[in-house]
Coordinates of C-alpha atoms in Angstrom, one line a residue:
Chain Q
N1056 CA 87.3 88.1 88.1
A1057 CA 86.1 89.1 91.5
G1058 CA 88.0 86.6 93.6
V1059 CA 87.7 87.5 97.3
T1060 CA 85.4 90.5 98.0
Q1061 CA 85.1 92.1 101.4
T1062 CA 82.9 94.9 102.6
P1063 CA 83.0 97.6 103.9
K1064 CA 86.3 99.0 102.7
F1065 CA 86.4 101.7 105.4
Q1066 CA 84.6 102.0 108.7
V1067 CA 84.9 104.2 111.8
L1068 CA 83.4 102.8 115.0
K1069 CA 83.0 104.2 118.5
T1070 CA 84.3 102.1 121.4
G1071 CA 81.7 99.6 122.3
Q1072 CA 79.8 99.5 119.0
S1073 CA 79.4 96.3 117.1
M1074 CA 79.9 95.6 113.4
T1075 CA 80.3 92.7 110.9
L1076 CA 82.8 92.5 108.1
Q1077 CA 81.4 90.6 105.2
C1078 CA 83.5 88.4 102.9
A1079 CA 82.6 86.3 99.8
Q1080 CA 84.7 84.3 97.4
D1081 CA 83.7 83.1 94.0
M1082 CA 86.4 80.5 93.4
N1083 CA 84.6 77.6 95.0
H1084 CA 87.2 77.4 97.7
N1085 CA 86.7 75.2 100.7
S1086 CA 88.8 77.2 103.2
M1087 CA 88.5 80.8 104.3
Y1088 CA 90.4 83.0 106.7
W1089 CA 90.4 86.3 108.5
Y1090 CA 93.7 88.1 109.1
R1091 CA 94.5 91.5 110.7
Q1092 CA 97.5 93.6 109.7
D1093 CA 99.2 95.9 112.0
P1094 CA 102.4 97.9 111.4
G1095 CA 105.5 96.0 112.0
M1096 CA 103.6 92.8 112.8
G1097 CA 102.8 91.4 109.4
L1098 CA 99.5 89.6 109.1
R1099 CA 98.1 87.6 112.0
L1100 CA 95.3 84.9 111.7
I1101 CA 92.2 85.7 113.6
Y1102 CA 89.9 82.8 112.7
Y1103 CA 89.7 80.3 109.9
S1104 CA 87.3 77.9 108.4
A1105 CA 88.8 74.8 106.9
S1106 CA 85.5 73.8 105.3
E1107 CA 81.9 74.8 105.3
G1108 CA 80.4 74.2 108.7
T1109 CA 83.7 74.5 110.6
T1110 CA 85.5 77.4 112.2
D1111 CA 88.6 77.5 114.4
K1112 CA 90.6 80.1 116.3
G1113 CA 93.8 81.4 114.9
E1114 CA 96.5 83.3 116.6
V1115 CA 94.5 86.4 117.8
P1116 CA 90.8 85.4 118.2
N1117 CA 89.9 87.4 121.3
G1118 CA 87.2 90.0 120.7
Y1119 CA 86.0 88.5 117.5
N1120 CA 83.4 85.9 116.3
V1121 CA 83.0 84.4 112.9
S1122 CA 80.3 82.7 110.9
R1123 CA 80.7 80.5 107.8
L1124 CA 77.4 81.2 106.3
N1125 CA 77.8 78.9 103.4
K1126 CA 80.7 77.8 101.2
R1127 CA 81.1 81.3 99.6
E1128 CA 80.7 83.6 102.7
F1129 CA 82.7 84.0 105.9
S1130 CA 81.9 87.0 108.1
L1131 CA 83.8 88.5 111.0
R1132 CA 82.0 90.2 113.9
L1133 CA 83.2 92.6 116.5
E1134 CA 80.7 92.5 119.3
S1135 CA 82.1 95.4 121.3
A1136 CA 84.8 97.3 119.4
A1137 CA 87.9 98.4 121.2
P1138 CA 90.6 100.9 120.1
S1139 CA 93.1 97.9 120.0
Q1140 CA 91.0 96.5 117.2
T1141 CA 91.9 99.4 114.9
S1142 CA 93.6 97.6 112.1
V1143 CA 93.3 96.5 108.5
Y1144 CA 91.4 93.3 108.1
F1145 CA 91.9 90.9 105.2
C1146 CA 89.7 88.0 104.2
A1147 CA 91.3 85.2 102.3
S1148 CA 90.5 81.8 100.8
S1149 CA 92.2 78.7 99.5
E1150 CA 91.1 75.6 97.8
R1151 CA 91.9 73.6 100.9
A1152 CA 93.6 74.3 104.2
G1153 CA 96.3 71.7 103.4
V1154 CA 99.9 72.5 102.6
G1155 CA 100.9 73.9 99.3
N1156 CA 97.6 75.6 98.4
T1157 CA 97.9 79.3 97.5
I1158 CA 95.9 81.7 99.7
Y1159 CA 94.1 84.5 97.8
F1160 CA 93.4 87.8 99.6
G1161 CA 90.7 90.4 99.4
E1162 CA 91.6 94.1 99.2
G1163 CA 91.2 94.8 102.8
S1164 CA 88.9 96.6 105.2
W1165 CA 90.3 99.6 107.1
L1166 CA 88.7 99.8 110.6
T1167 CA 89.2 102.6 113.0
V1168 CA 87.8 102.4 116.5
V1169 CA 87.7 105.7 118.4
Chain J
A1472 CA 104.8 75.8 114.8
Q1473 CA 106.3 77.3 111.7
S1474 CA 107.5 80.9 111.5
V1475 CA 109.5 83.3 109.3
T1476 CA 111.8 86.2 110.0
Q1477 CA 112.4 88.9 107.5
L1478 CA 115.7 90.7 108.0
G1479 CA 115.3 94.4 107.4
S1480 CA 112.0 96.3 107.7
H1481 CA 113.1 98.8 105.0
V1482 CA 115.2 98.4 101.9
S1483 CA 116.1 101.3 99.5
V1484 CA 117.5 100.6 96.1
S1485 CA 118.2 102.6 93.0
E1486 CA 116.3 101.9 89.8
G1487 CA 118.2 99.2 87.9
A1488 CA 120.0 97.9 91.0
L1489 CA 119.6 94.4 92.5
V1490 CA 116.7 93.9 94.9
L1491 CA 117.5 91.4 97.7
L1492 CA 115.0 90.7 100.5
R1493 CA 116.0 88.2 103.1
C1494 CA 113.7 85.6 104.7
N1495 CA 114.6 82.8 107.1
Y1496 CA 112.2 80.2 108.3
S1497 CA 111.7 77.9 111.2
S1498 CA 109.8 74.7 110.5
S1499 CA 109.6 71.2 112.0
V1500 CA 108.4 69.8 108.8
P1501 CA 109.4 70.4 105.1
P1502 CA 108.3 74.0 104.6
Y1503 CA 106.0 75.4 102.0
L1504 CA 107.2 79.0 101.5
F1505 CA 105.6 82.0 99.9
W1506 CA 106.4 85.6 98.9
Y1507 CA 103.5 88.1 98.7
V1508 CA 103.6 91.7 97.6
Q1509 CA 101.3 94.5 98.8
C1510 CA 101.0 97.8 97.0
P1511 CA 99.7 100.7 99.0
N1512 CA 96.1 100.4 100.2
Q1513 CA 95.8 97.1 98.3
G1514 CA 95.5 93.4 99.2
L1515 CA 98.3 90.9 99.0
Q1516 CA 99.3 89.4 95.7
L1517 CA 101.2 86.1 95.4
L1518 CA 104.7 86.6 93.8
L1519 CA 105.9 83.0 94.0
K1520 CA 105.8 79.9 96.1
Y1521 CA 108.0 76.9 96.9
T1522 CA 106.3 73.6 97.7
T1523 CA 108.5 70.8 96.4
G1524 CA 110.9 70.2 93.5
A1525 CA 113.2 72.8 92.0
T1526 CA 114.7 75.0 94.7
L1527 CA 115.0 78.1 92.4
V1528 CA 111.5 79.4 92.0
K1529 CA 110.6 82.1 89.4
G1530 CA 107.6 84.4 90.0
I1531 CA 105.8 87.3 88.5
N1532 CA 107.4 90.6 87.6
G1533 CA 110.9 89.2 87.3
F1534 CA 111.3 88.1 90.9
E1535 CA 112.8 84.8 91.9
A1536 CA 113.6 83.1 95.2
E1537 CA 115.9 80.2 96.1
F1538 CA 115.0 77.7 98.8
K1539 CA 118.2 76.7 100.8
K1540 CA 117.5 74.1 103.3
S1541 CA 121.0 74.2 104.8
E1542 CA 120.6 77.9 105.5
T1543 CA 116.8 77.7 106.3
S1544 CA 116.4 80.6 103.9
F1545 CA 114.1 81.7 101.1
H1546 CA 115.5 85.0 99.9
L1547 CA 113.7 87.0 97.2
T1548 CA 115.7 88.7 94.4
K1549 CA 115.2 90.7 91.3
P1550 CA 118.2 91.6 89.1
S1551 CA 117.0 95.1 88.2
A1552 CA 114.6 97.2 90.2
H1553 CA 111.9 99.2 88.6
M1554 CA 110.0 102.1 90.1
S1555 CA 106.9 99.9 90.1
D1556 CA 108.5 97.5 92.5
A1557 CA 108.1 100.0 95.4
A1558 CA 105.8 98.1 97.8
E1559 CA 105.8 96.0 100.9
Y1560 CA 106.9 92.4 100.6
F1561 CA 105.9 89.6 102.9
C1562 CA 107.5 86.2 103.4
A1563 CA 105.2 83.5 104.7
V1564 CA 105.3 79.8 105.6
K1565 CA 102.4 77.4 105.5
D1566 CA 101.5 76.3 109.0
D1567 CA 98.7 74.0 110.3
Y1568 CA 95.8 76.1 109.2
G1569 CA 97.0 79.0 107.2
L1570 CA 100.0 81.1 106.7
S1571 CA 102.4 82.5 109.2
F1572 CA 103.8 85.8 107.9
G1573 CA 106.9 87.8 108.5
A1574 CA 106.7 91.4 109.6
G1575 CA 107.3 92.6 106.1
T1576 CA 109.9 94.6 104.2
T1577 CA 109.1 97.9 102.6
V1578 CA 111.0 98.6 99.4
T1579 CA 111.6 102.1 98.1
V1580 CA 113.1 102.6 94.6
G1581 CA 115.0 105.8 93.8
A1582 CA 115.7 107.2 90.4

């Protein structure tokens, strides 16, 4: 019962380095999401993909890019990491982006930018 | 846009006592509301959700929440706290493309 799997779980980057967070879901879901979690701010949506072949900006997209590689996979890329991007990143998926559908989360990726 | 506000960033309860976590929402459409729990260094797990129908929703681990439209609230309760309930709890409302989360409430349970 893998659900939503994201890698790596922990990463330390230097300012200006780039990296990609990988995410895959095995629930045949249409919609996938990337959130970041910061203390006292809950989770904020970075990007989402309502269906294969589409991606859209969420609340905090600056400094990030995404790729919906196929129905299963949705990656998040930091082109030039900044200390402000130190956060916990969660990938998630749902059957559809419509109302009422439960969103399932991965276990998180802890990213530190020094 | 839809949003939620969680009242109280930290709640401390004694084992066996009532757990009450407050959540108020703002929505221009009938809301779909969720409570998630996050254990330390873990992802978020769905506790319960309200979409339509019965306003009292029962979830996992003995938690329940009541949707009150007149008060724009969706408070989470558990009659008797257990040590294993120590975690962070997030209220969320479905918006156009995902979920809009509250800031979270950390629950500590004392013996």
